[in-house]
Coordinates of C-alpha atoms in Angstrom, one line a residue:
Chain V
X1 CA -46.7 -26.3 -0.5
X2 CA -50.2 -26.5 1.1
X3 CA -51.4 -28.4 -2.1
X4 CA -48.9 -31.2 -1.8
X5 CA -49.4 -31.4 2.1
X6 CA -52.8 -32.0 1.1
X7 CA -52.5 -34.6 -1.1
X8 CA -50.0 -35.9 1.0
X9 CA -53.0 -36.2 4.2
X10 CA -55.8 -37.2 1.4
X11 CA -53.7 -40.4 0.4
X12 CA -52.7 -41.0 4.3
X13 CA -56.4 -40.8 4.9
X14 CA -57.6 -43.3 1.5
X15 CA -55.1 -46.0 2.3
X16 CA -56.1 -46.1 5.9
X17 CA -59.7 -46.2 5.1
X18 CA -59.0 -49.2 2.5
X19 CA -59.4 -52.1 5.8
X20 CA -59.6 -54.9 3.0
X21 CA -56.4 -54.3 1.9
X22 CA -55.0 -53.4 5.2
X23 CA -55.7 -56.9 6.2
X24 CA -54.6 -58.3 3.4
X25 CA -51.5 -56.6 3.6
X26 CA -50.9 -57.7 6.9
X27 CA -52.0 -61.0 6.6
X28 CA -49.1 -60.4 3.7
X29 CA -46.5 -59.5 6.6
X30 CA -47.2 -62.1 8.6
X31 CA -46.8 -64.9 6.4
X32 CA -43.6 -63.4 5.2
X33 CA -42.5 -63.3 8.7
X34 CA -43.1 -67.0 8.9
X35 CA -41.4 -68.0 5.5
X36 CA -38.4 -65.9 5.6
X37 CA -37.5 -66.5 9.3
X38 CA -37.9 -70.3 8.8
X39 CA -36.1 -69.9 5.8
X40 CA -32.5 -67.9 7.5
X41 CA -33.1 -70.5 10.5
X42 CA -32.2 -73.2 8.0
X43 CA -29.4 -70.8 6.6
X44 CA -28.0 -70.3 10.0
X45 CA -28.2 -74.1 10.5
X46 CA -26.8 -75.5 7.5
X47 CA -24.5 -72.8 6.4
X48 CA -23.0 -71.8 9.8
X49 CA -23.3 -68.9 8.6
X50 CA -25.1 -66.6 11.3
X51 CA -25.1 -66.7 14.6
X52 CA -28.3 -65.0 15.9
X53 CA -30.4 -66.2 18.2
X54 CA -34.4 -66.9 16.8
X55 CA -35.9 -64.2 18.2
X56 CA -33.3 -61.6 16.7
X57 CA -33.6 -62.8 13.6
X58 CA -37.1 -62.6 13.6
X59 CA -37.0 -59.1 14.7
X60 CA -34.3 -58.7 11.9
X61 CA -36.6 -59.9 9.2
X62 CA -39.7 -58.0 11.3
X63 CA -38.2 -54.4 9.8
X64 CA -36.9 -55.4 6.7
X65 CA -40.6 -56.8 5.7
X66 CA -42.3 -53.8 7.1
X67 CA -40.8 -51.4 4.8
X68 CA -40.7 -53.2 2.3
X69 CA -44.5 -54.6 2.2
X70 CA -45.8 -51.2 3.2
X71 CA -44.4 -49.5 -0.3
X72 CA -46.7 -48.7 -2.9
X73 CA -46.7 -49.4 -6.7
X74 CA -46.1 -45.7 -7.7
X75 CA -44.3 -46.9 -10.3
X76 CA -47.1 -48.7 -12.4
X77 CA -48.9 -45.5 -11.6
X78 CA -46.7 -43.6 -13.6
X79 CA -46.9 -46.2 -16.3
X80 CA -50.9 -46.5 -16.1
X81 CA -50.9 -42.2 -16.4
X82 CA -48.9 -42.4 -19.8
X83 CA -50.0 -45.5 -21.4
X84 CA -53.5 -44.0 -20.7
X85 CA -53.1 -40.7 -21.9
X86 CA -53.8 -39.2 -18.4
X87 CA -50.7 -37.8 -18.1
X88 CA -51.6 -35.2 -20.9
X89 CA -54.5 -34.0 -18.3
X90 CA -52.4 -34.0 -15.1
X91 CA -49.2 -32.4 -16.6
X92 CA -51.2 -28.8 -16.9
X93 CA -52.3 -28.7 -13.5
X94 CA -50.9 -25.5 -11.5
X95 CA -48.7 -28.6 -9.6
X96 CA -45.8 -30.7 -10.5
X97 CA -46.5 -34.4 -11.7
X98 CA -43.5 -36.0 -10.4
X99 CA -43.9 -33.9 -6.9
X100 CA -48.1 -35.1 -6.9
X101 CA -47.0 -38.2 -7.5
X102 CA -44.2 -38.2 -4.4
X103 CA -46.5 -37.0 -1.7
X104 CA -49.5 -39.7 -2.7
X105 CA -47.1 -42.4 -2.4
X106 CA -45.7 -40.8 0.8
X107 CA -49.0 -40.9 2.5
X108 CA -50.1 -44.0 1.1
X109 CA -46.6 -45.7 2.4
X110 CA -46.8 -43.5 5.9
X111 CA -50.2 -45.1 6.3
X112 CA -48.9 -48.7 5.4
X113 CA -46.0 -48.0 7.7
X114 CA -48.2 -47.3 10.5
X115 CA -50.8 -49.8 10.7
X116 CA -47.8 -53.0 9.2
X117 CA -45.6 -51.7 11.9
X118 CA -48.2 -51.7 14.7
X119 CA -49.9 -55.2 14.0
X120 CA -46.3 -56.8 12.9
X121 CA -44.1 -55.5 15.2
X122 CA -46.5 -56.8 18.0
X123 CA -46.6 -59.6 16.7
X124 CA -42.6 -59.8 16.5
X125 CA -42.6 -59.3 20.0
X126 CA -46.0 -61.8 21.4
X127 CA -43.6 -63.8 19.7
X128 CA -40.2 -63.3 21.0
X129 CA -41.2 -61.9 24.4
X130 CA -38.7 -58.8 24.2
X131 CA -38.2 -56.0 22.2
X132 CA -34.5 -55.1 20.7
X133 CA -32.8 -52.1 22.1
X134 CA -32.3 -50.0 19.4
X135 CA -36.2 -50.6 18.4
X136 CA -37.6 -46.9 19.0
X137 CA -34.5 -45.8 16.8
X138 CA -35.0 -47.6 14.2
X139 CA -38.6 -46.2 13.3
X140 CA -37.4 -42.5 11.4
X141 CA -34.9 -44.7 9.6
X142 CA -37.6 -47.1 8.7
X143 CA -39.2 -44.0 7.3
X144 CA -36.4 -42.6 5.7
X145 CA -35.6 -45.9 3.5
X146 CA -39.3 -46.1 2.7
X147 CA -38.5 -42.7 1.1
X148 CA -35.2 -44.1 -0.3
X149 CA -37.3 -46.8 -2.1
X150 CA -39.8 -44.2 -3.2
X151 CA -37.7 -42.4 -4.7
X152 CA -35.9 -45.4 -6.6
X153 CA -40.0 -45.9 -7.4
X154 CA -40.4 -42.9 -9.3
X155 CA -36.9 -43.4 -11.3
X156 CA -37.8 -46.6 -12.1
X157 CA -41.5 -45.3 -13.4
X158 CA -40.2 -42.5 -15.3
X159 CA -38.3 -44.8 -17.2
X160 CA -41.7 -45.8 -19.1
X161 CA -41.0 -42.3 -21.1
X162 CA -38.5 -45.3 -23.0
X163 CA -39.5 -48.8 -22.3
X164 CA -43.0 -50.3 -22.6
X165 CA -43.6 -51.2 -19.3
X166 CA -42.0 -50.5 -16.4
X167 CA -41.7 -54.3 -15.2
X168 CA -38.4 -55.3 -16.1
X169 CA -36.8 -52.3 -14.4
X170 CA -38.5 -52.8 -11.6
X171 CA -37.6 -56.8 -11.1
X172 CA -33.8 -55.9 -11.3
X173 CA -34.0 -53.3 -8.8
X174 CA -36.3 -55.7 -6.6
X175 CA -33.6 -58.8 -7.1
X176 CA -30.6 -56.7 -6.4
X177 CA -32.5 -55.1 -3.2
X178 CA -33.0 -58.4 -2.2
X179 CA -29.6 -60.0 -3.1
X180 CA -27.3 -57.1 -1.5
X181 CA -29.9 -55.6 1.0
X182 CA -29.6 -59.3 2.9
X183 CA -33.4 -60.4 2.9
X184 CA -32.7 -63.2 0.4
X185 CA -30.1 -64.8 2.5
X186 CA -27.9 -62.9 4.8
X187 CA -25.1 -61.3 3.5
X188 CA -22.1 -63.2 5.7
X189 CA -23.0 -66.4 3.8
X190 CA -21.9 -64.8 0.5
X191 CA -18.0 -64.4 -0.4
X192 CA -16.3 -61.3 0.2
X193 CA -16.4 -59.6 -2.9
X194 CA -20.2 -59.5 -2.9
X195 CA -20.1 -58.2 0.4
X196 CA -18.1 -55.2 -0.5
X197 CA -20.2 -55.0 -3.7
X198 CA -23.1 -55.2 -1.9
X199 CA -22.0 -51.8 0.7
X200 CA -20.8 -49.5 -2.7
X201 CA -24.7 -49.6 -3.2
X202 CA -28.0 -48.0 -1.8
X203 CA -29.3 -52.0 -0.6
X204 CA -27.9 -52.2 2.4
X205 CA -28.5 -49.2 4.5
X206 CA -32.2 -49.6 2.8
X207 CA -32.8 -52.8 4.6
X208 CA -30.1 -55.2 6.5
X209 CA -28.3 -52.4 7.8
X210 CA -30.6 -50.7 9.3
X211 CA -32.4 -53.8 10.7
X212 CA -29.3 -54.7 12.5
X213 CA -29.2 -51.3 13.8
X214 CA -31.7 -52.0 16.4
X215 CA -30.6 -54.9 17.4
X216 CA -27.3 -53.8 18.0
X217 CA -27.7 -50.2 18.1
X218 CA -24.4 -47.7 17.3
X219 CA -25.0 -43.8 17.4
X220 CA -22.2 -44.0 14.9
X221 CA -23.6 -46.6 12.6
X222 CA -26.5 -44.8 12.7
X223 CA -25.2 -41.5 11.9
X224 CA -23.2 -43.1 9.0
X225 CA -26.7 -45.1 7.9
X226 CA -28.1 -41.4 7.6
X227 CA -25.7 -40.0 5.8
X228 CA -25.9 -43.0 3.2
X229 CA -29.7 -42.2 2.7
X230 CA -29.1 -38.3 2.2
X231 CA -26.1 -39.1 -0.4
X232 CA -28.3 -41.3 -2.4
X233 CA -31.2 -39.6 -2.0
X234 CA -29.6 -36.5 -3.7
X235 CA -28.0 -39.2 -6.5
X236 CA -32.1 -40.4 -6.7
X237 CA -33.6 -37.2 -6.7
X238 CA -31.2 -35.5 -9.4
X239 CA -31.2 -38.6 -11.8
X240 CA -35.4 -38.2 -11.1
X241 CA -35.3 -34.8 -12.3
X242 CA -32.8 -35.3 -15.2
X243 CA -34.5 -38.0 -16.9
X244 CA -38.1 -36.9 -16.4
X245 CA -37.1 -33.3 -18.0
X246 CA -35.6 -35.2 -20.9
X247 CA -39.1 -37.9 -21.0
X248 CA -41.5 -34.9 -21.2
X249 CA -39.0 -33.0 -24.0
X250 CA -39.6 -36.2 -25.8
X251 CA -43.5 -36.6 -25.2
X252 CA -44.0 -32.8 -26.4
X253 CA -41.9 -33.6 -29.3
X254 CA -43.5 -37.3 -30.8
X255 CA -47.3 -36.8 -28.5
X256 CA -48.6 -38.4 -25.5
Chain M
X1 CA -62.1 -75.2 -31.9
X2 CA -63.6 -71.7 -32.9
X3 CA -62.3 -70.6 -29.1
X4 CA -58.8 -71.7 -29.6
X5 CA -59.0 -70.3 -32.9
X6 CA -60.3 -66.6 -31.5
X7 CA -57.7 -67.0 -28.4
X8 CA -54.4 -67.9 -30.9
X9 CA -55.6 -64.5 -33.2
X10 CA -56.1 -62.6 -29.8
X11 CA -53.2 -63.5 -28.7
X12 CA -51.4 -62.9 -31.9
X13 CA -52.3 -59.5 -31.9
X14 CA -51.4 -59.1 -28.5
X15 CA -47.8 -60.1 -28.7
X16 CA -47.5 -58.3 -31.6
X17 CA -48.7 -55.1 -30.1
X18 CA -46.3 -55.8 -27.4
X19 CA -43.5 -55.9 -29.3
X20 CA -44.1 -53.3 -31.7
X21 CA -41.2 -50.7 -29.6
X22 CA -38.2 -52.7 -31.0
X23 CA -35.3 -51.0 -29.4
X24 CA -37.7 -50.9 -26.1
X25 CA -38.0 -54.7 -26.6
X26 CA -34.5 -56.0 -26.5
X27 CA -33.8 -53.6 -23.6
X28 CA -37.1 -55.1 -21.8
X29 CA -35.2 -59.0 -22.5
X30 CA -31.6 -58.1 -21.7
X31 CA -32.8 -56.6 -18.6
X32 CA -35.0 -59.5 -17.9
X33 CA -32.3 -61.4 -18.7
X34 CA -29.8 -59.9 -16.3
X35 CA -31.7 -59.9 -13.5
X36 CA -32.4 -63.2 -13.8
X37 CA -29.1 -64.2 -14.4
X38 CA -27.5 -62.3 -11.1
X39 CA -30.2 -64.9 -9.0
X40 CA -28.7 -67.5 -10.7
X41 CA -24.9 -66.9 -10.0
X42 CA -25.8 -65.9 -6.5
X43 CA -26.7 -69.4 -6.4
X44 CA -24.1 -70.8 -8.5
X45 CA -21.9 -68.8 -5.7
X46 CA -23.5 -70.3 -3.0
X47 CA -23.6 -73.7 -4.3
X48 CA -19.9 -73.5 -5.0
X49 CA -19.2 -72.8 -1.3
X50 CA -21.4 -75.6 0.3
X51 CA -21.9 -77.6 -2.5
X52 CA -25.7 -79.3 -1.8
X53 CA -28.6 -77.1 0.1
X54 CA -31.0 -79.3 1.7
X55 CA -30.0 -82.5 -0.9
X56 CA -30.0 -80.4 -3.5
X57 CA -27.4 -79.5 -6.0
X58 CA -26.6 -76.9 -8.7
X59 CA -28.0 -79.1 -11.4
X60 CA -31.8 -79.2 -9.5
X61 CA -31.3 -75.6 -8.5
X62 CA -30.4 -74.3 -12.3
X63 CA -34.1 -77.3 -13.1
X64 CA -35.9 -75.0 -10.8
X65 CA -35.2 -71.4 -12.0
X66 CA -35.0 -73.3 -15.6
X67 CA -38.7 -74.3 -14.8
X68 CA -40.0 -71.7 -12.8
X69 CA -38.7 -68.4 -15.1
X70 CA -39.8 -70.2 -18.0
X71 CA -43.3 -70.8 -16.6
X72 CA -43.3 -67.4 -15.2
X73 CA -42.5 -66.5 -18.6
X74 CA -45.4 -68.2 -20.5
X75 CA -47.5 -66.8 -18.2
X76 CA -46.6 -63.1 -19.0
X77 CA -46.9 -63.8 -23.2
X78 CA -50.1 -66.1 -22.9
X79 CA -52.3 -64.6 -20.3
X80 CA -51.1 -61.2 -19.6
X81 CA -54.2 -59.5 -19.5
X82 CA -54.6 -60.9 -16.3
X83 CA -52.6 -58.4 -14.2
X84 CA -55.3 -55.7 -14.5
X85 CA -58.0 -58.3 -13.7
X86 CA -59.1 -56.8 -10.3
X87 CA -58.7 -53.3 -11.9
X88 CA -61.2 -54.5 -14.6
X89 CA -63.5 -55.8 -11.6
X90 CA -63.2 -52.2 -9.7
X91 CA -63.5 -49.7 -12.2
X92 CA -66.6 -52.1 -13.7
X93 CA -64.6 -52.7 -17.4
X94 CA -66.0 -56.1 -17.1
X95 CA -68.7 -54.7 -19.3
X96 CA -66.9 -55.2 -22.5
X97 CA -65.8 -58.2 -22.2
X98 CA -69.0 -59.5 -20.9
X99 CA -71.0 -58.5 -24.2
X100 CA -69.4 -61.0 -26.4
X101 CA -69.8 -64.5 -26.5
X102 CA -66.5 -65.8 -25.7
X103 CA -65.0 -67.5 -22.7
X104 CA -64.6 -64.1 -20.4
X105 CA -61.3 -65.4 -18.8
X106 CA -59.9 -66.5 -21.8
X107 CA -61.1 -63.1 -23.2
X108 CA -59.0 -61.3 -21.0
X109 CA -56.2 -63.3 -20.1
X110 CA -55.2 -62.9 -24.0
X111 CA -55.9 -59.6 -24.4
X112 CA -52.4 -58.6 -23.4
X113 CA -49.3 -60.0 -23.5
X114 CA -45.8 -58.9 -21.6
X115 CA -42.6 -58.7 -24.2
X116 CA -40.5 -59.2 -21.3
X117 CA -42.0 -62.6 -20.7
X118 CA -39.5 -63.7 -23.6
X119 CA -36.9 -62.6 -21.7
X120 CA -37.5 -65.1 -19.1
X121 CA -37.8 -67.8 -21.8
X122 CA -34.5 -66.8 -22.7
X123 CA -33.3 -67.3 -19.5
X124 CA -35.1 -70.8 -19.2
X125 CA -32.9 -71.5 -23.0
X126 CA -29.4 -69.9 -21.2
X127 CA -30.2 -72.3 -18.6
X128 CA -30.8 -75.8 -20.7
X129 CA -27.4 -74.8 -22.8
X130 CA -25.3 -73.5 -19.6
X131 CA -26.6 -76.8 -17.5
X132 CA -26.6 -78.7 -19.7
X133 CA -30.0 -80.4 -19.6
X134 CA -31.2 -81.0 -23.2
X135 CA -32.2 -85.2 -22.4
X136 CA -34.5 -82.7 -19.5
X137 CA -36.0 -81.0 -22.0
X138 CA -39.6 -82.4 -23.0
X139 CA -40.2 -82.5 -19.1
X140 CA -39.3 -79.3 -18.4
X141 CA -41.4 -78.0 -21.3
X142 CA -44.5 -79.8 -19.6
X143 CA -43.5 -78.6 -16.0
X144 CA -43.2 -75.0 -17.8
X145 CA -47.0 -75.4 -18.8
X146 CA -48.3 -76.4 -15.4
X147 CA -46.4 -74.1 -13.8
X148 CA -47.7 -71.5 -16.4
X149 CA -51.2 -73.0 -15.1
X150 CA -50.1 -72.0 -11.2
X151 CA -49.3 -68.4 -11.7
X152 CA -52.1 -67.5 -13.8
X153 CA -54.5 -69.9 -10.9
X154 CA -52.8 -67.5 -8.1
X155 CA -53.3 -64.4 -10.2
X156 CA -57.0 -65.3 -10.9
X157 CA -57.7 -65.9 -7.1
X158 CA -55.8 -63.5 -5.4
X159 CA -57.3 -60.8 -7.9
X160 CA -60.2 -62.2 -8.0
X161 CA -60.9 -61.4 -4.4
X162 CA -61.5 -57.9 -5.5
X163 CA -64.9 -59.7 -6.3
X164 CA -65.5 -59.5 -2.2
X165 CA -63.3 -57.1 -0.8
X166 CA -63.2 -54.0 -3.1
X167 CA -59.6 -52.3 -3.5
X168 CA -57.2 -55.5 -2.7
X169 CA -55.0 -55.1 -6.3
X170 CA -51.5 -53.8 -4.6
X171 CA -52.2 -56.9 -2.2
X172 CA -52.7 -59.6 -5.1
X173 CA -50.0 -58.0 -7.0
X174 CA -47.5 -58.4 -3.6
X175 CA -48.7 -61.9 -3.3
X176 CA -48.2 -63.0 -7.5
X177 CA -44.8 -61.3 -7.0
X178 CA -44.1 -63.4 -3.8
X179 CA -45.5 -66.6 -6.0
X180 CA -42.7 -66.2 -8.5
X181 CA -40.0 -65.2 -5.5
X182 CA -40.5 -68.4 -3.6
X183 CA -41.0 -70.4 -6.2
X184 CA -37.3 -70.3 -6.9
X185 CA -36.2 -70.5 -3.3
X186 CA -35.3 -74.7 -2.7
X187 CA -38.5 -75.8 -1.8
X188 CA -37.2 -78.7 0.0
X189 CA -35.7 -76.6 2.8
X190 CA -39.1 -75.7 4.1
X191 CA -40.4 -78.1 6.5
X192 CA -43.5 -78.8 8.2
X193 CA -46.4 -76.4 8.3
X194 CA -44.2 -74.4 6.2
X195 CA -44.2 -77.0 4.1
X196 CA -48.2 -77.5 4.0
X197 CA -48.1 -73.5 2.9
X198 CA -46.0 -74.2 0.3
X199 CA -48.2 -76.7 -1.4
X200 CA -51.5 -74.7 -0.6
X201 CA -52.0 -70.9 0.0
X202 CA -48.5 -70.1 -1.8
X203 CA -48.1 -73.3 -4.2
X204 CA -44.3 -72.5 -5.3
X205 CA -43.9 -76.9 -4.2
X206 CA -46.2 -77.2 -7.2
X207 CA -44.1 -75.0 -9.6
X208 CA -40.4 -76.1 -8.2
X209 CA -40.2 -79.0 -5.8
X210 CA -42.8 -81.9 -7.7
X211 CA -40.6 -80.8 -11.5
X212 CA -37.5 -80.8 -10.2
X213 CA -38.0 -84.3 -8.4
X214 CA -39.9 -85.9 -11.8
X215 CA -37.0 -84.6 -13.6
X216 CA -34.6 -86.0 -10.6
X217 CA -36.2 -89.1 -10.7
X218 CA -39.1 -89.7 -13.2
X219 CA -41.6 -91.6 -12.0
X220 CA -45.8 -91.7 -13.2
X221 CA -47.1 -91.0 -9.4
X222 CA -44.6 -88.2 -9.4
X223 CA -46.2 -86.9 -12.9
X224 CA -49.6 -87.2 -12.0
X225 CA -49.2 -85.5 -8.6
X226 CA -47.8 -82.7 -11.2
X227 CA -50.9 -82.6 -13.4
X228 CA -53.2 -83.5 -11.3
X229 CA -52.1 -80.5 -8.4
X230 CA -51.9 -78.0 -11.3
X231 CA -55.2 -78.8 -13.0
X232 CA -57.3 -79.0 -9.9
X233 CA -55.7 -75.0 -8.8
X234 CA -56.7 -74.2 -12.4
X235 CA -60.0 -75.6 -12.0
X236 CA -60.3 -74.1 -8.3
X237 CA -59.2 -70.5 -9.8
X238 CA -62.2 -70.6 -12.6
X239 CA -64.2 -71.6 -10.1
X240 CA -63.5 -68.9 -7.9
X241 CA -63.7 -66.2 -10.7
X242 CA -66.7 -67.2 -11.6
X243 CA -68.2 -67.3 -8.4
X244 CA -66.9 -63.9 -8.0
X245 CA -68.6 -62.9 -11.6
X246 CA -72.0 -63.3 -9.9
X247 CA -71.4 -60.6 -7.9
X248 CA -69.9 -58.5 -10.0
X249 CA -72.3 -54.8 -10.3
X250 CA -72.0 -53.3 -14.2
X251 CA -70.9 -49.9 -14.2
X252 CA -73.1 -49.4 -17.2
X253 CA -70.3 -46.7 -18.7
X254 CA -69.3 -46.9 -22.1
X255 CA -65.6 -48.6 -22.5
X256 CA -62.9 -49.5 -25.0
X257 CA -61.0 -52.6 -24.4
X258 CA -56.8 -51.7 -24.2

């Protein structure tokens, strides 16, 4: 365990000695803020389809973009370590790959989380002059969909075993995260069907859900928010396992 | 003519290479196909329900993602080597591509190319036949080249930042992603400042707004702001790189080029 915890603090440690892209990152956030915020403002207004006030919204949009901005590529990672070959030197290490891989994107995204969350939520709230309620709450969930994602990250690079590149998997999963997790538009303005389409997958509770959470924040809703993150987190992390057994089968069989 | 010559056989091999996986291929286009397809019925959806956004209707909004998935898409098959640009800069691979006498950009741009770029050029042809827009089709082949030319100038700056600030490449591959993301948002719903952004440090107005307006309404002040905008961020991006090539520092290791 000490070996991953390791890795885990050496990656923490890298990204938050990388300043350049810190800033750029955050710079990143910010303009997001700007875009997307303008963006459902005009969506509130000419779709009557919201009604929160500016400064919620903003908030709203805040935590969605922190998670999401802070999470790395682990993904291309993968892709880079077989396309390469270097997965052929990493896979006899006394340490699993896939595990490695987990805890350097976990302390490469609780870095990100940290310093995003500091400069963008103060920024939320220079701007809006309050913070929501249910803020403080809302930070171990913003932690636990960061994982949620991370985990989607790895399925999404193990599928390289099959495909080429990882891209195209990863642009589906980013479009329907956007789409159903309510950062594209928000999810009232779409019809019904989509709605309940949108809550029979992981998007949600990754990003709109638990964004409204502090704004409006329910011990319920939150308990039910966690339980949607363990159930698929387990679905994520057995698919994971599954298809990276049957991907190294076939790299022993046809050769890195 | 011996460049275009050596960039057409580079990038023949390239695509070729890229494509070699068939079964891998097809999965890569319908999946490139799909995705883009659910953003397109979300808006078909939503266009349904409140029929214009911002002035706009279906037909500019099926012109945009038309435009901007099929420029998007050139840009993947022509010049994908240029995603590992500030890789190249970091790890000091420039080395092999500086030895030979050929256009370094060029060079690099071609040697790579994305298979599931063609999926998006699929998506542009689903979109012509569905919308029916063939009388729209020689100027959205030209606004697919000079949007082609604004992705690849975003890609060159923001990667070649790495020039200056070291480690940036998850940041420049965030902000090409966000490029191609607002790009096929309405650009007409953004409004002042916004509005400046959109034209400047993210120039999705240049890939989506100027096209679908020429194609709305065609006229040769509309065209030239289109070729004249794209061009100049073209010219702006070389410029940039190769301001940034001065300071490149050789890592004198021996490489191969992928």
């Amino acid at each position: 365990m000490g070996k991953y915890i390791y890795l885990f603090k050496l990656h923490f440690i890298q990204t938050l000695k990388n300043k350049n892209s810190l800033l750029g990152l955050t710079i990143f956030l910010i303009t997001c803020l700007i875009i997307f915020s303008n963006l459902w403002k005009i969506a509130a207004e000419r779709m009557h389809a919201i009604d929160l006030n500016p400064d919620t919204l903003l908030w709203y949009i805040a935590l969605n973009e922190w998670v999401l901005i802070s999470l790395p590529d682990v993904q291309d990672d993968i892709e880079e370590d077989l396309k390469t070959g270097n997965l052929s030197y990493l896979l006899p290490r006394p340490i699993s790959y896939l595990l490695s891989k987990f805890c350097e994107s976990l302390g490469a995204l609780s870095a990100n989380l940290l310093v995003l969350g500091t400069v963008g939520f103060a920024f939320t709230a220079y701007m809006t002059g309050h913070i929501p309620n249910g803020f403080l709450s809302v930070i171990p969930l913003g932690l636990m969909s960061g994982i949620l994602c991370l985990i989607f990250h790895l399925l999404i690079g193990v599928s390289v075993f099959w495909m080429e590149e990882v891209g195209p998997f990863y642009w589906l999963f980013e479009k329907l995260l956007f789409i159903f997790g309510g950062l594209m538009l928000p999810l009232a303005v779409y019809p019904k069907w989509i709605q309940t389409l949108a809550f029979l997958t992981p998007f949600p509770s990754i990003l709109g859900q638990r964004s409204a959470l502090a704004i409006e924040f329910e011990l319920d809703s939150a308990l039910q928010l966690i339980a949607s993150f363990s159930f698929w987190a387990i679905i994520g992390i057995t698919a994971l396992f599954v298809l990276y057994r049957k991907g190294l089968k076939m790299l022993t069989i046809n050769g890195g | 003519m011996k460049f275009i010559l050596f960039f057409f056989t580079l990038l023949k091999m390239s695509i070729k290479a890229s494509i070699v996986k068939k079964s891998a291929f097809i999965i890569e286009l319908l999946l490139m196909l799909s995705s883009n397809l659910t953003f397109i019925i979300l808006w078909w959806i939503l266009f349904k329900k409140f029929q214009t956004i911002g002035s706009w209707t279906l037909t500019d909004m099926l012109v945009l993602n038309a435009v901007g998935m099929g420029a998007y898409g050139l840009s993947q098959i022509l010049f994908g080597g240029l995603k590992n640009l500030s890789k190249l800069i970091l790890t000091a691979n420039l080395d092999s591509f500086l030895t030979t006498p050929k256009n370094i950009l060029f060079h690099i741009a071609g040697s790579k190319s994305f298979s599931k770029g063609f999926g998006n050029l699929m998506t542009t042809i689903s979109l012509i036949i569905l919308g029916d827009l063939y009388t729209k089709i020689p100027l959205i082949l030209l606004s697919m080249i000079t949007g082609c030319l604004v992705f690849v100038s975003g890609s060159i700056i923001a990667q070649s930042l790495a020039f200056w600030l070291g480690k940036i490449d998850s940041v420049a591959k965030k902000y090409s992603d966000s490029l191609y993301l607002f790009a096929l948002y309405p650009t007409n719903i953004y409004s002042g400042v916004l509005q400046i952004v959109m034209f400047s440090l993210i120039p999705a107005g240049i890939i989506g707004y100027i096209p679908v307006e020429l194609i709305k309404k065609f006229t040769f002040e509309m065209l030239f702001a289109l070729l004249a905008s794209s061009t100049a961020l073209f010219s702006l991006a070389c410029f940039i790189f190769h301001q940034g090539l001065k300071k490149y520092e050789s890592g004198s290791t021996f490489t191969h080029k992928s």
